[in-house]
Coordinates of C-alpha atoms and ligand atoms in Angstrom, one line a residue:
X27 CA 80.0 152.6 128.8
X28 CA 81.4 152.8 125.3
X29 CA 84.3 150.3 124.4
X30 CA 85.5 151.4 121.0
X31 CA 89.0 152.5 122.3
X32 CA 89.0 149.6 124.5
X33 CA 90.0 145.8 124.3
X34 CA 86.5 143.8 125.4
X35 CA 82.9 144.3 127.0
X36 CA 82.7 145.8 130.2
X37 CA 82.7 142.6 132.3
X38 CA 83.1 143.8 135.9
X39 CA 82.8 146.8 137.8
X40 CA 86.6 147.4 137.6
X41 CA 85.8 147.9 134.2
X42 CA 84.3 150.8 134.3
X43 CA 86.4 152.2 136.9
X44 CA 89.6 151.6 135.0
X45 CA 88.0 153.1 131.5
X46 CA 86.3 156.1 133.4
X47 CA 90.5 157.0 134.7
X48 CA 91.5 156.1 131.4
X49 CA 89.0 158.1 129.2
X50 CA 89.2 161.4 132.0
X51 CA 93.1 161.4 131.5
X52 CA 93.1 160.9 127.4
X53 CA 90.1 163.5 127.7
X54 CA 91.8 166.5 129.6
X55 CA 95.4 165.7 127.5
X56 CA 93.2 165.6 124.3
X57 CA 92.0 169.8 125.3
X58 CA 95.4 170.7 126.3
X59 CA 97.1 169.0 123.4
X60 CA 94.4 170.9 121.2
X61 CA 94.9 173.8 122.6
X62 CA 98.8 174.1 122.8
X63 CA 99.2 173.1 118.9
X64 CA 96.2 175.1 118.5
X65 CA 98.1 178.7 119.8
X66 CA 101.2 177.3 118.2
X67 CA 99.6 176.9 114.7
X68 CA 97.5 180.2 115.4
X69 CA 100.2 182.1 116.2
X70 CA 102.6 180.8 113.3
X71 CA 100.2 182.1 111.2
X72 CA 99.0 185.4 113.1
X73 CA 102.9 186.6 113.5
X74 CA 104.8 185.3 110.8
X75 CA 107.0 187.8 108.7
X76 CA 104.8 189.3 106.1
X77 CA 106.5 189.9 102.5
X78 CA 106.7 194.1 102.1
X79 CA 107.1 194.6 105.7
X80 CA 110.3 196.0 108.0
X81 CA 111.8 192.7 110.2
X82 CA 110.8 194.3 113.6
X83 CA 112.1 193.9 116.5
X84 CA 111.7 191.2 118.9
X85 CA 110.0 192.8 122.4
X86 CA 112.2 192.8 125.1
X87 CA 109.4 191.0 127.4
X88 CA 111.2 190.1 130.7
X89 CA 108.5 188.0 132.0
X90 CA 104.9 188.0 133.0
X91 CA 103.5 186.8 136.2
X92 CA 100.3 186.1 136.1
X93 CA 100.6 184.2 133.1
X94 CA 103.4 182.3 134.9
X95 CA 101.4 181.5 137.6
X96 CA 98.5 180.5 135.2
X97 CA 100.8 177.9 133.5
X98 CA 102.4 176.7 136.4
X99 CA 99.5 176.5 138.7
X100 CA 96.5 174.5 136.1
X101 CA 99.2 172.2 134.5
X102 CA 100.0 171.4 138.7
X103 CA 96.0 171.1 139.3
X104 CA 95.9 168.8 136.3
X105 CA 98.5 165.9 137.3
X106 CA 97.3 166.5 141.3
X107 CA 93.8 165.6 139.9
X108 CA 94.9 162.9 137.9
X109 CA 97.0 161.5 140.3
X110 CA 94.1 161.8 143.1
X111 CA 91.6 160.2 140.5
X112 CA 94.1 157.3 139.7
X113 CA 94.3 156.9 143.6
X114 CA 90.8 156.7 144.3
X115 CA 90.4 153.8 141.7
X116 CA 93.3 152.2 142.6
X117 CA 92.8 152.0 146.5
X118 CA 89.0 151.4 145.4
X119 CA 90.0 148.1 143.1
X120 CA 93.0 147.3 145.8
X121 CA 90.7 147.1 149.0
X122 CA 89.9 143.6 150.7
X123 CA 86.5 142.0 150.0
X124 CA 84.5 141.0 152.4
X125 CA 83.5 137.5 151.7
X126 CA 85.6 136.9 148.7
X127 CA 86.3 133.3 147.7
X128 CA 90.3 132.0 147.8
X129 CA 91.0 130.7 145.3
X130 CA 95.2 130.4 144.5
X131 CA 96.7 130.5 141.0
X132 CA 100.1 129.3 140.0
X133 CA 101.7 130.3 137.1
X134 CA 104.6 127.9 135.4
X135 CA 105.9 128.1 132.3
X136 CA 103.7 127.8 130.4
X137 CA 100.1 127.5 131.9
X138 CA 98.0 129.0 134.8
X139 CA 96.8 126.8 137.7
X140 CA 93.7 127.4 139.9
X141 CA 93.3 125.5 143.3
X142 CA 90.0 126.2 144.8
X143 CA 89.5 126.3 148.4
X144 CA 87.4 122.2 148.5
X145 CA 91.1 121.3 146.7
X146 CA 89.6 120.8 143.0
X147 CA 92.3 122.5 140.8
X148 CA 92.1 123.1 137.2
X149 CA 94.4 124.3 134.2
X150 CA 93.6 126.8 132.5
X151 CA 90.6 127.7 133.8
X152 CA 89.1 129.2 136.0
X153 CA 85.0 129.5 136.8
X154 CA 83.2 131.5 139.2
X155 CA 79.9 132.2 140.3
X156 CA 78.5 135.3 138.7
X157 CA 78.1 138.0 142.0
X158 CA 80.5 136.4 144.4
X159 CA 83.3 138.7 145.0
X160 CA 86.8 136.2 144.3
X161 CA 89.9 137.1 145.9
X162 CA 93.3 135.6 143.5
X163 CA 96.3 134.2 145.5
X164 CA 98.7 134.6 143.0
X165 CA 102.6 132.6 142.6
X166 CA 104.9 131.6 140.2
X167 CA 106.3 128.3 139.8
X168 CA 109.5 129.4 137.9
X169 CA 109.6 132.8 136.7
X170 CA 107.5 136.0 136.6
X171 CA 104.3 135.5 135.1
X172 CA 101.5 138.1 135.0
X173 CA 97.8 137.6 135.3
X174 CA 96.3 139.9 132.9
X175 CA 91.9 139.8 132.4
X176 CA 92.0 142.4 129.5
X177 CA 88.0 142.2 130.2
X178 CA 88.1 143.6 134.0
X179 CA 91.5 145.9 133.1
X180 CA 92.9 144.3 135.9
X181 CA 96.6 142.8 135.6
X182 CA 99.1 141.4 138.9
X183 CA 102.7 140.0 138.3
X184 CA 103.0 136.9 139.7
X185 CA 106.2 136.1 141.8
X186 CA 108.6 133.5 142.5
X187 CA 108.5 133.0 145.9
X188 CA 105.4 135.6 147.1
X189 CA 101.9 135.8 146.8
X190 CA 100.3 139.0 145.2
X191 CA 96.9 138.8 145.3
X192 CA 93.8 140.7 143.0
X193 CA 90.5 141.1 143.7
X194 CA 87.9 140.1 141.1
X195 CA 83.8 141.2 141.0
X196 CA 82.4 138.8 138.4
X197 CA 79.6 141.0 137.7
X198 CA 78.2 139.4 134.0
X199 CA 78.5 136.1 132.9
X200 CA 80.3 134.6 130.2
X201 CA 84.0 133.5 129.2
X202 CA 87.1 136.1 129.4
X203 CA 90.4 136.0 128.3
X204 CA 93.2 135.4 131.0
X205 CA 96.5 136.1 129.1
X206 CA 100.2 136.1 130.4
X207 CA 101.2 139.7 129.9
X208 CA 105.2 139.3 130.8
X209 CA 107.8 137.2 128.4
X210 CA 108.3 134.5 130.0
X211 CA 109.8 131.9 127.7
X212 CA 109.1 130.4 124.3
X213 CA 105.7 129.5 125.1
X214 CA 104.7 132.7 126.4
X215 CA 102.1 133.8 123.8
X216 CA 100.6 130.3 124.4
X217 CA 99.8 131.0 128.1
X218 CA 96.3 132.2 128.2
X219 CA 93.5 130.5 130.2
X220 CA 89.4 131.1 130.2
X221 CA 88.1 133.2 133.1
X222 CA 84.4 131.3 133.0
X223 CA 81.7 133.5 135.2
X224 CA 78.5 131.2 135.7
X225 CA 75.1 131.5 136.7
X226 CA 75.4 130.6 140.3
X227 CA 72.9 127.6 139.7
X228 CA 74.9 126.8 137.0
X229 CA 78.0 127.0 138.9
X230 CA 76.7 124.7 141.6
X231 CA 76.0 121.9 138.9
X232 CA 79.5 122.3 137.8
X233 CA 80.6 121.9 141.0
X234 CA 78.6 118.8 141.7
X235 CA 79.9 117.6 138.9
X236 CA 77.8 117.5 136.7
X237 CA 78.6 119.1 134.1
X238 CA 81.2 116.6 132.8
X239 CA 79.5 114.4 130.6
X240 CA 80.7 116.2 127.0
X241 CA 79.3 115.4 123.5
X242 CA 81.9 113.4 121.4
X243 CA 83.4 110.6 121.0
X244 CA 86.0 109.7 123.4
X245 CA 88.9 110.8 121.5
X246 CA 87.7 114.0 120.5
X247 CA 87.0 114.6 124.4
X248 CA 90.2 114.2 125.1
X249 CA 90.9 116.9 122.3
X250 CA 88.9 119.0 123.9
X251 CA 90.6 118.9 127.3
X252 CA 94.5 118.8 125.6
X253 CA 93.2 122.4 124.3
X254 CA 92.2 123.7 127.3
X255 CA 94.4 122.2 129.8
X256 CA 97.4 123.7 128.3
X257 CA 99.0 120.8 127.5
X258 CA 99.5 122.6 123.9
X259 CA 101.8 125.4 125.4
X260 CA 104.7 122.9 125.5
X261 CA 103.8 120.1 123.0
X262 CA 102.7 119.5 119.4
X263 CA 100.6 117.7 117.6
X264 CA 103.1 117.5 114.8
X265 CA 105.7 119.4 113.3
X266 CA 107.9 121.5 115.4
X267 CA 108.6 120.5 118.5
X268 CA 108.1 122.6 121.6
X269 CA 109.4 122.4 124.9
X270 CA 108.4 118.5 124.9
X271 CA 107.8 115.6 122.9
X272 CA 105.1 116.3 120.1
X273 CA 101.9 114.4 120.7
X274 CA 101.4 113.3 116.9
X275 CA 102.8 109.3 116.3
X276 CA 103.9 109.0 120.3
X277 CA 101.3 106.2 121.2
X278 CA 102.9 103.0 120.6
X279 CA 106.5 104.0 119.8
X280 CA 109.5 102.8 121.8
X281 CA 110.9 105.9 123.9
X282 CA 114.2 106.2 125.3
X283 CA 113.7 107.4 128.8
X284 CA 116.6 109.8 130.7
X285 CA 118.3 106.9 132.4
X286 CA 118.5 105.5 128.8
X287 CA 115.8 102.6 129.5
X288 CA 113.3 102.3 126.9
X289 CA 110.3 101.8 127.3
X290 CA 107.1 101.4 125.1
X291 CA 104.5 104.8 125.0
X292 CA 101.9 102.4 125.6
X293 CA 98.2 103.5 127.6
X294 CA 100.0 102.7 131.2
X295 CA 102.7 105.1 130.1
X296 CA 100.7 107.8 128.9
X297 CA 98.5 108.1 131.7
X298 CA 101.6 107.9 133.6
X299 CA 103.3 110.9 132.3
X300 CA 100.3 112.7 132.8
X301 CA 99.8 111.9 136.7
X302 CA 103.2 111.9 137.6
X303 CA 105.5 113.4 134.6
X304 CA 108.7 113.2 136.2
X305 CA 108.6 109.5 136.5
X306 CA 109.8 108.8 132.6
X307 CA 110.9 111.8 131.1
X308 CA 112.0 111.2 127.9
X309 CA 115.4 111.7 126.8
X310 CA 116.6 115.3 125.7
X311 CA 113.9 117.1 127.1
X312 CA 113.7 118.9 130.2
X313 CA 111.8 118.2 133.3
X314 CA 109.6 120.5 133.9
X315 CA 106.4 119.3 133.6
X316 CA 103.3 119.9 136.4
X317 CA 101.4 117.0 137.5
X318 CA 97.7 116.9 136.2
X319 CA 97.0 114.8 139.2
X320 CA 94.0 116.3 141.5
X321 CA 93.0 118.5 138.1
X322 CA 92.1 115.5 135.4
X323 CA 89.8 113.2 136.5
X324 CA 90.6 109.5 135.8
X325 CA 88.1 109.7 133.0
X326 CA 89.7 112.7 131.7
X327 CA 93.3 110.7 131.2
X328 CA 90.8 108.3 130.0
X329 CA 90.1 110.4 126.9
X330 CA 93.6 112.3 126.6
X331 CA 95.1 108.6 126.6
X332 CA 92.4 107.9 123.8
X333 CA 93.1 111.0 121.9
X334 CA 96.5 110.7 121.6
X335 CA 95.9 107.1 120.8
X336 CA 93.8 108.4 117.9
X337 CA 96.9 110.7 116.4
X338 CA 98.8 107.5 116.0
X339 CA 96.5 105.9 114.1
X340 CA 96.1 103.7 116.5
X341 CA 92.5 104.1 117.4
X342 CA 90.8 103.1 113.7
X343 CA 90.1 99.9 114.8
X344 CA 88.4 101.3 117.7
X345 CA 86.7 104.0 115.3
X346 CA 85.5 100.6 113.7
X347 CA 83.8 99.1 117.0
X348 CA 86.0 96.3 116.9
X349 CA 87.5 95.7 120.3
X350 CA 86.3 99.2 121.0
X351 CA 84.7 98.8 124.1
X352 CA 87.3 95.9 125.7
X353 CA 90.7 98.8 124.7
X354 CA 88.7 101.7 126.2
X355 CA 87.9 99.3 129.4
X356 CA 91.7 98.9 129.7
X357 CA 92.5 102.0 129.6
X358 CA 89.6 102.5 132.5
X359 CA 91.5 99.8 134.7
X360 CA 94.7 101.5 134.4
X361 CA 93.3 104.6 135.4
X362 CA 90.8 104.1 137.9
X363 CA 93.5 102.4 139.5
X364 CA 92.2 99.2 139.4
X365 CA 96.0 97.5 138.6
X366 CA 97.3 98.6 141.6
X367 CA 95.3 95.1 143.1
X368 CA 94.7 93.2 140.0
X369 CA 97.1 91.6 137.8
X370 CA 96.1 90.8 134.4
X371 CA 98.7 88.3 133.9
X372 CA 97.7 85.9 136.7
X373 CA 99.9 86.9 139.2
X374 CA 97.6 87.5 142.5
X375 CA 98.6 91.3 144.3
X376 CA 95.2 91.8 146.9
X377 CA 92.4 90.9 144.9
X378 CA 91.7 88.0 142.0
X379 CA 94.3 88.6 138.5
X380 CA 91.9 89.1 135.8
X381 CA 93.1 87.3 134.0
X382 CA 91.2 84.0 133.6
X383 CA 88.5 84.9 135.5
X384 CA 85.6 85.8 133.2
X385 CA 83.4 82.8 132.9
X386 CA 85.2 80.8 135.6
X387 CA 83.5 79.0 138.5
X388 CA 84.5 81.1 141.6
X389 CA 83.7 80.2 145.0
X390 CA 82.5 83.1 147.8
X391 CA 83.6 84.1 151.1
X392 CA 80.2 83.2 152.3
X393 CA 80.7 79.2 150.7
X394 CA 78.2 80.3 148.0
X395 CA 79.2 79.5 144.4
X396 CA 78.7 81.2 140.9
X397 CA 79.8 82.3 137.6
X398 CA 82.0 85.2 137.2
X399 CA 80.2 86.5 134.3
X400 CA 79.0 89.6 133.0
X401 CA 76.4 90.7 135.5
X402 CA 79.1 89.0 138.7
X403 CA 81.9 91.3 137.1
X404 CA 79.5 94.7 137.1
X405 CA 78.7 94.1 140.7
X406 CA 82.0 93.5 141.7
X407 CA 82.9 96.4 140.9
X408 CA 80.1 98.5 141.7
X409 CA 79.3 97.0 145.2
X410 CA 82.5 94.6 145.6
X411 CA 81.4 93.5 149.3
X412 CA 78.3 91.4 147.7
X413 CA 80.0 88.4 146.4
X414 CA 83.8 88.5 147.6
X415 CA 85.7 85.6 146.2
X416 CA 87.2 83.5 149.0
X417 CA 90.3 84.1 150.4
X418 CA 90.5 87.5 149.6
X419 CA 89.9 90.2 151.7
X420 CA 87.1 92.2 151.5
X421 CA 88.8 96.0 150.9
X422 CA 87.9 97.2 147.8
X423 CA 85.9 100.7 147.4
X424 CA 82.8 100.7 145.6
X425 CA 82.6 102.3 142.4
X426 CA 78.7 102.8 142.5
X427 CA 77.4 106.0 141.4
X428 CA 81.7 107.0 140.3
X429 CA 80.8 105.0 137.3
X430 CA 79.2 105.4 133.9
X431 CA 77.2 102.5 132.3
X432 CA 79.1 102.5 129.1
X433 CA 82.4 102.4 131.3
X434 CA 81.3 99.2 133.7
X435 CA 80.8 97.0 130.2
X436 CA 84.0 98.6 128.8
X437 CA 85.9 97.0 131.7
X438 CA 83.7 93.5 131.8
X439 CA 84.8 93.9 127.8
X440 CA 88.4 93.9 128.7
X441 CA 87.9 91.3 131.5
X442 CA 86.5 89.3 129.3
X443 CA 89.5 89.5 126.8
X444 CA 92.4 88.0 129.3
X445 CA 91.2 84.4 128.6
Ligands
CUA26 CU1 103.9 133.4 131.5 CU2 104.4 134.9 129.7

């Protein structure tokens, strides 16, 4: 089908559905508003008053009734068929798909949230298999929010407090538009999302996984991932600032937090506000912010952290090489949650403190002794039950396989720093 008059490619098969209605109704309104202004004109001309001649007399017609009929009865035919057409799509678009996936999307001000049916959620986007029928659970965190694909001409409110639901036949692959299509707040023209219809091998891979691994450095990851995880919708990189704290020059400063503590906007604090925003909201600004937990991997944090590290300034040295490796392995500890049992100050939680233990003479569970060096620390934390160090119980999940290479000598870098 033909798209000039439209806004995208016909993506789906509600596509064509929606622009067949649409083109029928602008079709038959086109005739009739040809052929109305068409008498009208014709008849201006035919029977206006002609210079020379005698004004006659206006006929005393007192009605007609098959012409009444005629005009009553086709313009009555007309809105009955386009009604009945408008029906037939709409029940056809409306109806329950067999087999559709769930998938439920919550709209907050100012983003769009998917939860798949395994639990994976995402912001902001949302990817399908190409040829799997997907059936939308639709809510609203705050306010009314509507989920508009201009692509499939398909468009649900989303409500506060119910779930309207939309049916959606990914029937060609490739990325669509998902806008908000009802005001919703400053950051309302900000509230779009990708609607991402893969190959279903594809789709699979992504699923797995394993399509994580993105080209770039880590910072400009993490820019990637601030752009499509909304993050933008309600802060800055610099100038004015949105709904909360602009991103440029934060790393490192000291914030005043609501309960007027300060605190430094340091890695830990960063991820923090990421995983659980409510924890320090900073003074003045609202709190309102979702939780990214469950839809950032640690990794992903990982490279937000670095990014906005990188806006400060901050991340030239790292940009260098110098200490690159041993700053992006702390930032790994923090958010793999590796501080939750190790100290790096020498106090002892569950496991050994880090700090102090690179290169030091440790003795194992099983009486053996050894080195805690490089190669000790990579196993430790890839199969920690090898060598546990006395006294210490043996409880700590393996990281083999969760792990990049690049990562594991990041954190034996940072180790390897808290002499
Ligand atoms: Cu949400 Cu406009």
């Amino acid at each position: 089908m033909s798209n000039a008059y439209t806004l995208g490619e016909a993506a789906s098969r509600t596509t064509g559905q929606v622009d067949s209605l649409f083109l029928f109704i602008a079709g038959v309104s086109l005739f009739f508003f040809l052929l109305v202004e068409g008498l009208l004109i014709y008849f201006a001309v035919r029977y206006r008053r002609r210079k020379g001649t005698e004004a006659a007399s206006t006929p005393d017609i007192r009605g007609n009734f098959l012409l009444e009929t005629v005009w009553i009865v086709i313009p009555s035919l007309v809105v009955v068929a386009f009604f009945y057409y408008g029906l037939l799509v709409f029940r056809d678009i409306r109806a329950p798909v067999p087999g559709a996936t769930d998938i439920h999307v919550t709209g907050r001000q100012f983003l769009f949230e998917f939860t798949y049916p395994d639990g994976r959620t995402a912001i902001n986007e949302l990817r399908v298999p190409l040829g799997t029928p997907v059936k939308l659970i639709l809510s609203s965190a705050d306010m009314i929010h509507s989920f508009f694909i201009p692509a499939y001409r398909l468009k649900q409110d989303m409500v506060p407090g119910q779930y309207t639901t939309l049916y959606l036949h990914p029937d060609k692959a490739g990325t669509y538009e998902i806008l908000c299509a009802e005001y919703c707040g400053v950051g309302h023209s900000t509230m779009r999302a990708s609607l991402i219809v893969m190959e279903p091998g594809e789709y699979a891979q992504w699923r797995e996984g394993n399509t994580t691994a993105a080209a770039g450095s880590l910072a400009e990851q993490g820019k990637k991932l601030v752009e499509r995880s909304g993050c933008l919708g309600c802060h800055a990189v610099e100038g004015k600032q949105k709904v909360g704290p602009n991103f440029g020059g934060s790393f490192g400063r000291e914030v005043v937090i609501a309960d007027g503590t300060t605190v430094i906007a340091d890695e830990e604090y960063l991820r923090e506000s990421i995983l659980d925003p409510n924890a320090k909201v900073v003074k003045g600004y609202p709190s309102v912010m979702p939780t990214y937990k469950g839809s950032l991997s640690a990794g992903e944090v990982t490279a937000i952290v670095a990014y906005l590290k990188s806006l400060s300034g901050a991340g030239e040295k790292e940009k260098k090489g110098e200490g690159a490796g041993a700053d992006r392995g702390k930032g790994l500890t923090a958010t793999l949650g590796c501080l939750g049992c190790h100290s790096t100050d020498g106090s002892v939680k569950v496991g050994p403190s880090f700090k102090g233990l690179f290169g030091r003479q440790v003795e194992f569970a099983d009486g053996g002794k050894g080195t805690a060096d490089d190669a000790y620390v990579r196993e430790s934390i890839t199969r920690p039950g090898a060598k546990i160090v006395k006294g210490f119980p043996n409880i700590m999940p393996g990281f083999e396989g969760k792990i990049a290479e690049e990562d594991l000598s990041a954190i034996a870098a940072f180790i390897k720093t808290l002499k």
